[in-house]
Short mmCIF file of C-alpha atoms and ligand atoms in Angstrom, two decimals:
data_model
loop_
_atom_site.label_atom_id
_atom_site.label_comp_id
_atom_site.label_asym_id
_atom_site.label_seq_id
_atom_site.Cartn_x
_atom_site.Cartn_y
_atom_site.Cartn_z
CA MET K 1 6.85 -28.94 -2.23
CA ASP K 2 3.77 -29.24 -4.53
CA ILE K 3 1.20 -25.62 -4.74
CA LYS K 4 -1.42 -24.40 -5.87
CA LEU K 5 -1.88 -21.34 -7.82
CA LYS K 6 -4.08 -18.79 -7.81
CA ILE K 7 -3.24 -16.58 -10.43
CA TRP K 8 -5.20 -13.02 -12.04
CA ARG K 9 -5.57 -13.44 -15.46
CA GLN K 10 -6.54 -10.22 -17.81
CA LYS K 11 -6.21 -10.52 -21.62
CA GLY K 12 -5.89 -5.99 -21.19
CA PRO K 13 -6.88 -2.89 -19.63
CA LYS K 14 -10.78 -3.05 -20.77
CA ASN K 15 -11.23 -6.96 -20.46
CA GLN K 16 -13.05 -8.39 -17.39
CA GLY K 17 -10.52 -10.50 -15.47
CA ASN K 18 -10.46 -13.72 -12.72
CA PHE K 19 -8.72 -16.22 -10.75
CA VAL K 20 -7.57 -19.21 -12.82
CA ASP K 21 -6.28 -21.79 -10.69
CA TYR K 22 -2.81 -23.55 -11.11
CA ASN K 23 -1.37 -27.13 -9.35
CA LEU K 24 2.53 -26.63 -9.72
CA THR K 25 4.68 -29.51 -8.82
CA GLY K 26 7.99 -30.00 -8.16
CA VAL K 27 8.82 -26.51 -6.82
CA SER K 28 12.20 -26.10 -4.70
CA LYS K 29 12.72 -23.80 -1.53
CA ASP K 30 15.44 -22.41 -3.22
CA MET K 31 14.03 -20.97 -5.53
CA SER K 32 13.19 -17.22 -5.75
CA PHE K 33 8.66 -16.60 -5.49
CA LEU K 34 10.02 -14.84 -9.21
CA GLU K 35 11.77 -18.18 -10.36
CA MET K 36 8.66 -19.82 -8.88
CA ILE K 37 6.11 -18.20 -11.66
CA ASP K 38 9.10 -18.35 -14.89
CA TYR K 39 8.86 -22.47 -13.68
CA LEU K 40 4.89 -21.97 -13.78
CA ASN K 41 5.61 -19.92 -17.01
CA LYS K 42 7.66 -22.73 -18.87
CA LYS K 43 5.27 -25.67 -18.31
CA LEU K 44 2.70 -23.30 -19.57
CA ILE K 45 4.41 -22.53 -22.85
CA GLU K 46 5.46 -26.11 -23.26
CA ASN K 47 1.65 -27.31 -22.93
CA GLY K 48 1.14 -24.42 -25.12
CA ASP K 49 -0.85 -22.21 -23.07
CA GLU K 50 -0.42 -18.72 -22.16
CA PRO K 51 2.46 -17.61 -19.66
CA VAL K 52 1.63 -15.63 -16.36
CA ALA K 53 2.32 -11.68 -17.86
CA TYR K 54 4.50 -9.79 -14.59
CA GLU K 55 6.83 -7.18 -14.51
CA HIS K 56 10.43 -7.26 -13.10
CA ASP K 57 13.76 -6.13 -14.27
CA CYS K 58 16.76 -6.10 -11.47
CA ARG K 59 15.85 -8.84 -9.59
CA GLU K 60 17.55 -7.54 -6.44
CA GLY K 61 15.51 -4.92 -5.15
CA ILE K 62 16.28 -2.27 -6.48
CA CYS K 63 14.41 -0.91 -9.18
CA GLY K 64 10.62 -1.24 -7.86
CA SER K 65 9.05 -3.04 -10.63
CA CYS K 66 8.40 -6.48 -9.08
CA ALA K 67 4.70 -4.87 -7.96
CA LEU K 68 2.86 -8.31 -6.74
CA TYR K 69 0.16 -8.51 -4.25
CA ILE K 70 0.62 -12.23 -2.74
CA ASN K 71 -1.68 -13.70 -0.24
CA GLY K 72 -2.83 -10.41 0.82
CA ARG K 73 -0.23 -8.48 0.94
CA PRO K 74 1.97 -6.24 -0.81
CA HIS K 75 5.12 -8.28 -1.80
CA GLY K 76 3.78 -10.96 0.57
CA PRO K 77 4.60 -12.48 3.77
CA GLY K 78 7.84 -11.03 5.50
CA ASP K 79 8.99 -7.63 6.37
CA LEU K 80 11.50 -5.33 4.46
CA VAL K 81 11.30 -7.67 0.98
CA THR K 82 10.13 -6.90 -2.97
CA THR K 83 8.51 -9.80 -4.38
CA CYS K 84 11.55 -10.48 -6.60
CA GLU K 85 13.57 -11.21 -3.15
CA LEU K 86 10.77 -13.12 -1.62
CA ARG K 87 12.23 -16.56 -1.32
CA MET K 88 9.99 -20.34 -1.49
CA THR K 89 11.24 -21.16 1.67
CA LYS K 90 8.47 -18.47 2.99
CA PHE K 91 5.53 -21.73 1.98
CA THR K 92 5.56 -25.08 2.45
CA ASP K 93 4.15 -28.21 0.63
CA GLY K 94 0.21 -28.21 -0.35
CA ASP K 95 0.01 -23.98 0.78
CA THR K 96 -2.61 -22.13 -1.57
CA ILE K 97 -0.89 -19.04 -3.12
CA VAL K 98 -3.20 -16.12 -3.44
CA ILE K 99 -1.32 -13.32 -6.54
CA GLU K 100 -2.87 -10.53 -7.90
CA PRO K 101 -1.39 -7.20 -9.67
CA TRP K 102 -1.98 -4.02 -7.36
CA ARG K 103 -5.75 -2.42 -6.50
CA ALA K 104 -6.04 1.09 -6.65
CA ARG K 105 -7.79 3.49 -9.54
CA SER K 106 -4.70 4.92 -10.26
CA PHE K 107 -2.87 2.28 -11.27
CA PRO K 108 -5.41 0.59 -13.97
CA VAL K 109 -4.22 -3.48 -14.37
CA ILE K 110 -2.38 -3.46 -18.37
CA LYS K 111 -2.92 -7.25 -18.45
CA ASP K 112 -2.80 -10.30 -15.58
CA LEU K 113 -0.27 -9.31 -12.73
CA ILE K 114 1.35 -6.17 -14.80
CA ALA K 115 -0.48 -2.72 -13.14
CA ASP K 116 0.48 0.28 -14.96
CA ARG K 117 2.66 2.45 -12.37
CA PHE K 118 2.86 6.02 -14.65
CA ALA K 119 1.23 7.63 -12.34
CA PHE K 120 3.84 7.57 -10.26
CA ASP K 121 6.45 8.91 -12.65
CA LYS K 122 3.45 11.78 -13.83
CA ILE K 123 3.98 13.17 -9.55
CA MET K 124 7.44 13.07 -10.23
CA GLU K 125 7.02 15.14 -12.96
CA ALA K 126 5.17 18.09 -10.89
CA GLY K 127 8.18 18.25 -8.35
CA GLY K 128 10.50 15.50 -7.37
CA PHE K 129 13.65 17.12 -8.87
CA ILE K 130 15.81 19.82 -8.13
CA PRO K 131 15.56 22.58 -11.45
CA VAL K 132 18.87 24.26 -10.84
CA ASN K 133 22.05 23.35 -12.92
CA THR K 134 23.98 21.76 -9.09
CA GLY K 135 26.47 20.84 -11.80
CA SER K 136 28.87 18.04 -11.61
CA ALA K 137 29.72 16.21 -8.35
CA PRO K 138 31.02 18.97 -5.67
CA GLU K 139 34.56 18.68 -4.33
CA ALA K 140 33.01 16.81 -0.78
CA ASN K 141 32.82 19.17 2.17
CA SER K 142 32.61 22.27 0.02
CA ILE K 143 28.58 22.01 0.78
CA PRO K 144 28.34 20.36 4.44
CA VAL K 145 25.20 18.61 5.24
CA PRO K 146 24.18 17.88 9.05
CA LYS K 147 25.30 13.96 9.34
CA GLU K 148 21.37 14.01 10.56
CA ALA K 149 20.34 15.68 7.51
CA SER K 150 22.32 13.24 5.45
CA ASP K 151 21.31 9.81 7.06
CA GLU K 152 17.82 11.17 6.82
CA ALA K 153 17.49 12.43 3.14
CA PHE K 154 19.59 8.73 2.33
CA ASP K 155 16.61 6.92 4.00
CA ALA K 156 13.97 8.40 2.04
CA ALA K 157 15.87 8.25 -1.31
CA ALA K 158 15.25 4.48 -0.21
CA CYS K 159 12.44 4.69 -1.67
CA ILE K 160 12.12 2.57 -5.21
CA GLY K 161 8.38 3.67 -6.11
CA CYS K 162 7.59 0.25 -6.20
CA GLY K 163 3.52 1.20 -5.02
CA ALA K 164 2.95 -1.26 -2.01
CA CYS K 165 2.27 2.40 -0.12
CA VAL K 166 -1.19 2.37 -2.42
CA ALA K 167 -1.70 -0.83 -3.09
CA ALA K 168 -2.17 -1.85 1.29
CA CYS K 169 -3.58 1.62 1.68
CA LYS K 170 -7.55 1.13 2.04
CA ASN K 171 -7.60 4.87 0.16
CA SER K 172 -4.70 4.07 -1.95
CA SER K 173 -3.09 7.00 -1.25
CA ALA K 174 0.30 7.60 -2.47
CA MET K 175 1.50 10.18 0.72
CA LEU K 176 4.32 7.60 1.67
CA PHE K 177 6.13 7.76 -2.08
CA VAL K 178 5.14 11.80 -2.11
CA ALA K 179 6.76 12.11 1.51
CA ALA K 180 9.88 9.99 0.58
CA LYS K 181 10.50 11.90 -2.37
CA VAL K 182 9.31 15.44 -0.70
CA SER K 183 11.74 14.92 2.50
CA HIS K 184 14.90 13.18 -0.06
CA LEU K 185 14.89 16.56 -1.53
CA ALA K 186 14.12 19.19 1.73
CA LEU K 187 16.87 17.98 3.90
CA LEU K 188 19.06 19.10 1.37
CA PRO K 189 20.63 22.42 0.32
CA GLN K 190 20.54 22.01 -3.28
CA GLY K 191 16.65 20.98 -2.36
CA LYS K 192 15.72 23.40 0.36
CA SER K 193 15.02 26.49 -1.41
CA GLU K 194 11.61 25.34 -3.46
CA SER K 195 10.53 22.07 -0.83
CA GLY K 196 7.45 23.74 -0.44
CA LYS K 197 6.26 24.53 -3.60
CA ARG K 198 7.42 21.03 -4.32
CA ALA K 199 5.40 19.56 -1.65
CA ARG K 200 1.88 21.29 -2.97
CA ALA K 201 3.01 20.62 -6.90
CA MET K 202 3.46 17.16 -6.25
CA ILE K 203 -0.12 16.76 -3.86
CA ALA K 204 -1.90 19.07 -6.41
CA LYS K 205 -0.66 15.74 -9.00
CA MET K 206 -1.47 13.26 -6.78
CA ASP K 207 -5.19 14.46 -5.92
CA GLU K 208 -5.82 15.13 -9.38
CA LEU K 209 -4.74 11.56 -10.22
CA GLY K 210 -6.97 10.12 -8.41
CA PHE K 211 -4.99 9.01 -5.30
CA GLY K 212 -6.72 9.31 -2.15
CA SER K 213 -6.02 10.70 0.84
CA CYS K 214 -4.12 9.49 3.52
CA THR K 215 -6.21 7.43 6.71
CA ASN K 216 -3.24 7.19 8.78
CA THR K 217 -3.38 4.18 9.72
CA GLY K 218 0.16 3.42 9.09
CA ALA K 219 -0.50 0.64 6.58
CA CYS K 220 2.61 2.26 3.95
CA GLU K 221 4.77 1.86 7.07
CA ALA K 222 3.85 -1.53 7.50
CA GLU K 223 4.12 -2.88 4.21
CA CYS K 224 6.82 -0.92 2.81
CA PRO K 225 9.56 -3.07 1.74
CA LYS K 226 12.40 -0.23 2.19
CA GLY K 227 11.21 0.64 5.77
CA ILE K 228 10.04 4.69 4.02
CA SER K 229 8.83 5.89 8.09
CA LEU K 230 5.92 7.46 8.74
CA ALA K 231 7.94 10.83 10.20
CA HIS K 232 8.32 11.78 6.03
CA ILE K 233 4.90 12.31 6.07
CA ALA K 234 4.56 14.88 9.23
CA ARG K 235 7.89 16.35 7.31
CA LEU K 236 5.70 16.61 3.52
CA ASN K 237 2.60 18.11 5.52
CA ARG K 238 5.09 20.51 7.39
CA GLU K 239 6.62 21.80 3.87
CA TYR K 240 3.28 22.02 2.15
CA LEU K 241 1.16 24.00 5.26
CA LYS K 242 4.68 26.73 5.67
CA GLU K 243 4.15 26.86 1.85
CA GLY K 244 0.57 27.85 2.50
CA PHE K 245 1.14 31.26 4.87
CA ARG K 246 4.19 31.73 2.52
CA SER K 247 2.32 32.19 -0.22
S1 SF4 R 1 7.02 4.58 0.19
FE1 SF4 R 1 8.00 2.37 0.19
S2 SF4 R 1 5.82 0.96 -0.53
FE2 SF4 R 1 5.73 3.21 -1.07
S3 SF4 R 1 6.97 3.34 -3.47
FE3 SF4 R 1 8.26 3.79 -2.06
S4 SF4 R 1 9.51 1.97 -1.43
FE4 SF4 R 1 7.26 1.56 -2.33
S1 FES R 2 12.70 -6.71 -9.64
FE1 FES R 2 13.84 -5.29 -9.11
S2 FES R 2 12.53 -4.63 -7.16
FE2 FES R 2 12.35 -6.86 -7.67
#
């Protein structure tokens, strides 16, 4: 099939970017979305043009690096998929596809479609870990965890740190990401004791880095490729408030 692409091109963090149009012919429905960009880049290189810079690693929905805004949606059309899992079967001959990087003050564009998501690492540094030595893997039944808590912790741990929740939010809030990390650790015995402090530290860092506050619209949950639930934000708020009373 033949498609038209409108792709954000930007030489560097200090340069102004703009959309550039490309007509791409001979695209196979069997291609993944990233293979389609690879195909475009191959043609650009053959013509002596600079290929489009974009980020990827695992190409199987686990690393969170393929952060692209496609036709107005983080990770494009389709639910519960990352950009790398998106297939060209979602598009038809003659379609125009608009591709941009994440848009958020805390995720500045480095080049073309690559946004700097280092702010998420800084939030994790502020509290997204357990500081006690938990030793090597314990015997499975030595620390019993209720099935319900274990399932919920596992669901929260599915967050891949892609940033789609920030990109989807009109306030560029990172609440769903922070909530997933706080919830995951608060539900397990190893992380429970300092869950309030963790919530306070991570939210303070999130605010310091310029992420906005929660809009309560649920756009983050709707666009999250891992189906992280808003219920985790409720747990984050509870941990935050409880720590306020405690301290
Ligand atoms: S909560 Fe969902 S959208 Fe946000 S970073 Fe995690 S996986 Fe990505
Ligand atoms: S490239 Fe790893 S999640 Fe898409």
